[in-house]
Coordinates of C-alpha atoms and ligand atoms in Angstrom, one line a residue:
M20 CA 0.1 0.1 0.0
T21 CA 1.3 3.5 -0.9
S22 CA 0.3 6.5 1.3
A23 CA 0.3 9.0 -1.7
P24 CA -1.3 12.1 -0.4
L25 CA -5.0 12.8 -1.3
S26 CA -6.3 16.0 -2.8
D27 CA -8.5 18.3 -0.5
P28 CA -11.6 16.5 1.1
L29 CA -14.0 19.3 -0.1
A30 CA -12.8 18.6 -3.6
R31 CA -13.2 15.0 -3.5
A32 CA -16.7 14.9 -1.7
G33 CA -20.0 14.3 -3.4
A34 CA -21.7 16.5 -1.3
V35 CA -21.0 19.1 1.5
L36 CA -22.7 19.3 4.8
T37 CA -22.4 22.7 6.7
I38 CA -23.3 22.7 10.2
D39 CA -24.1 26.0 12.1
L40 CA -23.4 25.2 15.7
G41 CA -23.7 29.0 16.3
A42 CA -27.4 28.5 15.2
V43 CA -28.1 25.3 17.2
V44 CA -26.5 26.8 20.3
A45 CA -28.9 30.5 19.4
N46 CA -31.8 27.7 19.6
W47 CA -31.2 26.3 22.6
T48 CA -30.6 30.1 24.2
Q49 CA -33.7 30.9 22.7
L50 CA -35.9 28.1 24.3
R51 CA -33.8 28.3 27.7
D52 CA -34.9 32.1 27.8
R53 CA -38.6 31.1 27.2
V54 CA -38.7 28.4 29.7
A55 CA -36.7 30.0 32.9
P56 CA -36.9 29.4 35.5
A57 CA -37.5 25.7 34.2
E58 CA -34.3 24.0 33.2
C59 CA -33.8 23.5 29.1
A60 CA -32.3 20.1 28.6
A61 CA -31.3 18.9 24.8
V62 CA -32.3 16.0 23.1
V63 CA -29.4 14.9 21.2
K64 CA -30.4 10.9 20.4
A65 CA -29.8 9.6 16.7
N66 CA -26.2 11.5 16.8
A67 CA -28.1 15.0 17.7
Y68 CA -30.9 14.3 15.1
G69 CA -27.9 13.6 12.4
L70 CA -25.6 16.8 13.1
G71 CA -23.3 14.9 15.4
V72 CA -23.0 14.1 19.1
Q73 CA -19.3 14.9 19.2
R74 CA -19.7 18.5 18.0
V75 CA -23.2 19.4 19.3
V76 CA -23.0 18.6 22.6
P77 CA -19.7 20.3 23.8
A78 CA -21.4 23.3 22.1
L79 CA -24.4 23.1 24.2
A80 CA -22.2 22.4 27.1
A81 CA -20.4 25.7 26.8
A82 CA -23.5 27.7 26.4
G83 CA -24.8 26.0 29.6
C84 CA -26.8 23.5 28.7
R85 CA -26.5 20.5 31.7
T86 CA -29.0 18.0 30.8
F87 CA -28.7 15.7 27.6
V88 CA -31.3 13.0 26.6
V89 CA -30.7 10.1 24.2
A90 CA -32.6 7.0 23.7
Q91 CA -30.1 4.2 24.2
F92 CA -27.4 3.5 26.6
D93 CA -24.6 3.5 24.1
E94 CA -25.6 6.9 23.0
A95 CA -25.4 7.7 26.5
L96 CA -21.9 6.6 26.7
A97 CA -21.1 8.7 23.4
V98 CA -22.7 11.9 25.1
R99 CA -20.9 11.3 28.5
A100 CA -17.4 11.1 26.7
V101 CA -17.9 14.4 25.4
A102 CA -20.1 16.1 28.1
P103 CA -18.8 17.9 30.9
T104 CA -18.5 15.9 34.3
E105 CA -21.3 17.5 36.2
A106 CA -24.1 16.9 33.2
R107 CA -26.7 14.9 33.4
V108 CA -27.2 12.2 30.8
L109 CA -30.9 10.5 30.5
S110 CA -31.3 7.1 28.6
L111 CA -35.0 7.0 27.5
G112 CA -34.6 3.4 26.3
G113 CA -35.3 1.9 30.2
L114 CA -33.1 -0.5 31.8
P115 CA -32.2 -3.4 29.5
A116 CA -31.6 -6.6 31.6
G117 CA -28.5 -6.9 33.0
T118 CA -27.2 -3.5 32.3
A119 CA -27.8 -1.6 35.5
P120 CA -24.1 -1.9 36.5
D121 CA -23.2 -0.2 33.2
F122 CA -25.4 2.9 34.2
T123 CA -24.1 3.4 37.2
A124 CA -20.5 3.0 36.4
H125 CA -20.9 5.7 33.6
R126 CA -23.2 7.9 35.6
I127 CA -26.0 7.5 33.2
L128 CA -29.5 8.0 34.7
P129 CA -31.8 5.3 33.4
V130 CA -35.5 6.5 32.6
L131 CA -37.6 3.7 34.0
N132 CA -40.7 3.0 32.0
H133 CA -42.4 0.1 33.9
L134 CA -42.4 -1.7 37.3
G135 CA -40.1 -4.4 35.9
D136 CA -37.6 -1.4 35.4
I137 CA -38.3 0.2 38.9
A138 CA -38.0 -3.4 40.3
A139 CA -34.3 -4.0 38.6
W140 CA -33.3 -0.7 39.7
Q141 CA -34.2 -1.1 43.1
A142 CA -32.6 -4.1 43.3
H143 CA -29.3 -2.9 42.0
A144 CA -29.5 0.0 44.7
K145 CA -29.8 -2.7 47.1
A146 CA -26.9 -4.4 46.1
Q147 CA -24.7 -1.3 45.9
G148 CA -26.3 -0.2 49.5
T149 CA -27.4 3.3 48.3
A150 CA -30.2 4.8 46.7
L151 CA -29.6 5.5 42.8
P152 CA -30.8 8.5 40.8
A153 CA -33.3 7.8 38.0
V154 CA -35.9 9.2 35.8
V155 CA -39.6 7.7 35.9
H156 CA -41.9 7.7 32.8
I157 CA -45.4 8.1 33.2
D158 CA -47.9 7.0 29.8
T159 CA -50.2 10.0 29.6
G160 CA -51.6 8.9 26.6
M161 CA -48.7 7.6 24.1
N162 CA -49.4 3.9 24.9
R163 CA -45.7 3.7 24.0
L164 CA -43.1 3.7 26.6
G165 CA -44.0 4.7 30.3
L166 CA -46.4 3.2 33.5
G167 CA -50.0 2.9 32.3
P168 CA -52.8 3.4 34.4
D169 CA -52.6 0.2 36.0
E170 CA -48.9 0.3 37.0
L171 CA -49.3 3.6 38.2
D172 CA -52.1 2.5 40.5
T173 CA -49.9 -0.4 41.7
L174 CA -47.1 2.1 42.2
V175 CA -48.8 4.6 44.2
G176 CA -50.6 1.5 46.3
D177 CA -47.4 0.5 47.4
L178 CA -44.8 3.2 47.4
S179 CA -42.1 0.9 48.9
R180 CA -41.2 -0.1 45.4
L181 CA -39.6 3.2 45.1
E182 CA -37.1 2.4 48.1
G183 CA -33.7 2.9 47.0
V184 CA -34.9 4.7 43.6
D185 CA -33.9 8.5 44.0
V186 CA -36.5 9.6 41.7
Q187 CA -35.0 13.0 40.1
V188 CA -37.8 13.5 37.7
W189 CA -41.3 12.4 36.9
M190 CA -41.7 12.7 33.2
T191 CA -44.3 12.2 30.4
H192 CA -44.1 12.6 26.6
L193 CA -46.8 14.4 24.4
A194 CA -48.9 12.6 21.6
C195 CA -49.8 15.6 19.7
A196 CA -47.5 18.8 20.7
D197 CA -47.2 20.1 17.5
E198 CA -50.9 20.4 16.9
D199 CA -53.9 22.3 18.9
S200 CA -55.4 19.0 19.9
V201 CA -57.1 18.7 23.0
M202 CA -55.1 15.6 23.8
N203 CA -52.5 18.2 25.1
S204 CA -54.8 19.4 28.0
Q205 CA -55.8 15.8 28.5
Q206 CA -52.5 14.9 28.9
L207 CA -51.6 17.8 31.1
G208 CA -54.4 17.0 33.3
R209 CA -53.5 13.2 33.6
F210 CA -49.4 14.2 34.5
R211 CA -50.7 16.8 37.2
S212 CA -53.0 14.3 38.7
A213 CA -50.2 11.2 38.4
I214 CA -47.5 13.5 40.0
G215 CA -49.9 14.8 42.6
R216 CA -50.1 10.9 43.9
L217 CA -46.5 10.6 44.0
P218 CA -43.6 11.6 46.1
T219 CA -42.5 15.1 45.3
A220 CA -39.8 15.0 42.8
K221 CA -39.0 17.6 39.5
A222 CA -41.2 17.2 36.5
S223 CA -40.6 17.2 33.0
F224 CA -43.5 17.5 30.4
A225 CA -42.6 19.1 27.2
N226 CA -40.8 18.6 23.9
S227 CA -40.0 21.3 21.3
S228 CA -43.5 22.0 20.4
G229 CA -44.7 21.6 24.2
I230 CA -42.4 24.4 25.2
F231 CA -44.7 26.8 22.8
H232 CA -48.0 26.0 24.3
G233 CA -47.1 28.3 27.5
T234 CA -45.8 28.1 31.0
A235 CA -48.3 25.3 32.1
F236 CA -46.5 22.7 30.1
H237 CA -42.9 23.7 31.2
F238 CA -42.8 22.2 34.8
D239 CA -39.1 21.8 35.7
L240 CA -37.5 20.5 32.9
V241 CA -38.1 20.7 29.1
R242 CA -36.7 18.3 26.8
P243 CA -36.6 19.8 23.2
G244 CA -34.9 18.0 20.4
C245 CA -36.0 19.1 16.8
A246 CA -36.5 22.7 17.5
L247 CA -32.3 22.9 18.5
Y248 CA -31.8 22.0 15.1
G249 CA -34.1 24.0 13.2
V250 CA -37.3 22.2 12.6
N251 CA -40.2 24.3 13.0
P252 CA -41.9 23.5 16.4
T253 CA -45.1 25.7 15.9
P254 CA -46.2 24.2 12.2
A255 CA -49.2 26.7 12.2
A256 CA -47.0 29.5 12.3
S257 CA -43.8 30.8 11.1
N258 CA -40.4 29.2 12.2
P259 CA -39.2 31.0 15.1
M260 CA -36.0 29.0 15.1
R261 CA -32.7 29.5 13.2
D262 CA -31.6 27.0 10.0
T263 CA -28.9 24.8 11.2
I264 CA -27.6 22.9 8.1
R265 CA -27.1 23.7 4.6
L266 CA -26.3 21.1 2.2
D267 CA -24.8 21.2 -1.0
A268 CA -24.1 18.5 -3.7
R269 CA -21.9 18.7 -6.9
L270 CA -23.0 18.9 -10.3
L271 CA -21.1 16.0 -12.1
Q272 CA -22.6 16.2 -15.3
V273 CA -24.8 18.2 -17.7
R274 CA -26.6 16.0 -20.6
N275 CA -28.2 18.0 -23.5
V276 CA -31.2 15.9 -24.9
D277 CA -32.3 16.9 -28.4
S278 CA -34.8 14.3 -28.9
P279 CA -37.4 13.1 -27.0
M280 CA -35.9 10.5 -24.4
T281 CA -36.3 9.1 -20.9
V282 CA -34.4 9.8 -17.8
G283 CA -33.1 7.3 -15.1
Y284 CA -34.4 4.1 -13.8
G285 CA -37.6 3.0 -14.6
A286 CA -37.8 5.7 -17.3
T287 CA -40.3 7.6 -15.4
H288 CA -39.7 11.2 -16.8
R289 CA -39.6 12.0 -20.1
V290 CA -38.1 14.8 -22.0
A291 CA -40.6 16.0 -24.6
A292 CA -38.6 17.5 -27.0
R293 CA -35.2 19.3 -26.4
G294 CA -34.2 19.8 -22.6
K295 CA -30.9 19.6 -20.2
I296 CA -30.7 17.3 -17.5
A297 CA -28.1 17.7 -14.8
T298 CA -26.9 15.0 -12.5
I299 CA -25.8 15.6 -8.9
A300 CA -23.6 13.4 -6.4
V301 CA -26.2 12.5 -4.0
G302 CA -28.9 10.0 -3.6
Y303 CA -30.8 7.7 -1.3
A304 CA -27.7 6.1 0.3
D305 CA -27.3 9.7 1.5
G306 CA -30.8 10.1 2.9
Y307 CA -31.7 12.2 0.2
L308 CA -35.3 10.6 0.2
R309 CA -36.3 8.4 -2.9
S310 CA -39.8 9.7 -2.1
L311 CA -38.3 13.1 -3.7
S312 CA -38.4 11.6 -7.1
G313 CA -40.1 14.0 -9.5
R314 CA -41.1 16.1 -6.6
G315 CA -38.1 17.9 -4.8
H316 CA -36.2 21.0 -6.1
V317 CA -32.5 22.0 -5.9
F318 CA -31.1 25.5 -6.4
V319 CA -28.5 26.3 -8.9
N320 CA -27.2 30.0 -8.0
G321 CA -30.6 30.5 -6.1
V322 CA -32.6 29.3 -9.3
A323 CA -34.9 26.3 -8.6
A324 CA -34.8 23.4 -10.5
P325 CA -37.1 20.3 -10.2
V326 CA -35.8 16.7 -9.8
V327 CA -36.7 14.6 -12.6
G328 CA -37.0 10.7 -12.9
R329 CA -35.9 8.8 -9.8
V330 CA -33.5 9.5 -7.4
S331 CA -31.1 6.7 -7.6
M332 CA -28.5 5.4 -4.9
D333 CA -25.8 8.0 -5.4
L334 CA -27.6 10.1 -7.9
V335 CA -30.1 12.7 -8.7
T336 CA -31.2 14.2 -11.9
V337 CA -32.4 17.8 -12.2
D338 CA -34.2 19.5 -15.2
V339 CA -32.0 22.8 -15.9
S340 CA -33.5 23.2 -19.2
H341 CA -34.2 26.9 -18.1
L342 CA -30.7 27.8 -17.0
P343 CA -27.9 29.2 -19.3
D344 CA -25.0 26.7 -19.9
E345 CA -22.4 28.8 -18.1
A346 CA -24.8 28.3 -14.9
V347 CA -24.8 24.5 -14.9
T348 CA -20.9 23.7 -15.2
P349 CA -19.8 20.2 -14.2
G350 CA -18.0 20.5 -10.7
G351 CA -20.0 23.5 -9.4
L352 CA -22.1 22.8 -6.1
V353 CA -25.8 23.1 -6.0
E354 CA -28.1 23.8 -3.1
L355 CA -30.1 21.0 -1.6
I356 CA -30.9 21.9 2.0
G357 CA -30.6 25.5 2.7
P358 CA -32.1 29.3 2.3
N359 CA -33.8 28.5 -0.5
R360 CA -35.0 24.8 0.8
P361 CA -35.1 24.6 4.4
V362 CA -35.5 21.1 6.1
D363 CA -39.2 21.4 6.9
T364 CA -39.8 22.1 3.1
V365 CA -37.5 19.5 1.6
A366 CA -39.6 17.3 4.0
S367 CA -42.9 18.0 2.9
E368 CA -42.1 17.7 -0.5
G369 CA -40.5 14.0 0.3
G370 CA -44.0 13.4 1.9
T371 CA -42.4 13.1 5.3
I372 CA -40.9 15.1 8.5
G373 CA -38.0 17.5 9.0
Y374 CA -37.0 14.8 11.8
E375 CA -36.6 12.4 9.2
I376 CA -34.5 14.3 6.8
L377 CA -32.1 15.0 9.6
T378 CA -31.7 12.0 10.9
S379 CA -31.3 10.4 7.6
L380 CA -28.3 12.7 7.0
G381 CA -25.7 10.2 5.0
A382 CA -22.3 9.4 6.5
R383 CA -20.6 10.2 2.9
Y384 CA -21.3 13.8 3.2
H385 CA -17.8 16.2 3.9
R386 CA -19.0 17.8 6.9
V387 CA -18.0 21.5 7.5
Y388 CA -18.7 22.6 11.5
R389 CA -19.1 26.5 11.8
D390 CA -18.3 27.0 15.5
P391 CA -20.5 29.3 17.7
P392 CA -19.0 33.0 18.1
P393 CA -17.1 33.6 21.2
P394 CA -19.2 34.2 24.4
E395 CA -19.6 38.0 24.7
V396 CA -17.2 39.3 27.6
A397 CA -19.7 41.4 30.3
Ligands
PLP430 C1 -39.2 11.3 25.5 C2 -38.9 12.3 24.8 N1 -38.9 13.5 24.9 C3 -38.4 14.7 23.9 C4 -38.2 14.5 22.6 C5 -37.8 15.4 21.5 O1 -38.8 15.7 20.9 P1 -38.7 16.9 19.8 O2 -37.8 16.7 19.0 O3 -40.2 16.9 18.9 O4 -38.4 18.2 20.4 C6 -38.4 13.2 22.0 C7 -38.4 12.8 20.8 O5 -38.9 11.8 20.2 C8 -38.8 12.0 23.1 O6 -38.9 10.8 22.6

């Protein structure tokens, strides 16, 4: 094997993902100020919604975030590795059998989702000879994770089940936070009633959208995820959050079509007479969803060009017939996500939600992180 030096990674990359950590921090700060005196956590599961835990967590920690939330233990370990020692790391996915010692060894707080989780944590606390901190999840209408009504009654009827469990937070999760739904007030009522029957501890209710329902939804700790990364938490109104990512992909080739012809797999698009098709170095393997076939738009120097034909694994074809030749030269970059096409717009074109666009962001992208500005000196 020779170790010949390689060219600039940016020159070799099919697509460039630019992540604005300053915008992520500004979004968190906006929510922190909105909910104060409640604490504002940061949900950083799924690799900080695709943006990268290793960069997002230190940036948010530097801004003052002290509680990070993930879905699984190994995600929590990755956060622990880059978070300040004093930060809390919560793992939503309960206590998988036999893993309790891992949680204590790495100071990760399990979110206990059912009586079995509580019993396992209690047994571990007994073996350790000390009370152990945890979060307990009460289901108020999701029917997904958390103690259901029967389990809640059992717990309330026998609070000895909590001996050795240092409940730091009672939490629940909204089902319809991004809508003006009756479910929101119903879940609020159920949560208030549940925590009123349980020993006093802090409480956590709202995700990103829940925060915007007002202070009654804030309790002691809010858990925003998507809004930190620029997804609109108030879909019925304009987006109060800053965009955090930009995705540009390389234009590989331009094909002049001068007679009726089809484009791409399945020949689903037909160029009627004359046209110009540009091929771009991104595909569904990068998380540019196949459902954007014939529906998405890219931007060439700010001018929209529709995706035509099927999105394939590594390539997308766009109709650039309306653009002058000099605007579509191979090697140039075109905007897929950015000021002209925010994440939520790409998502609606692809028939999905911003969360899925973000968490699908591909591993092949060349990533460029823009650091937050240094804190202002008082
Ligand atoms: C329990 C829990 N809390 C908070 C969040 C963050 O939600 P959002 O990204 O809508 O702010 C999630 C995300 O799915 C979650 O499952």
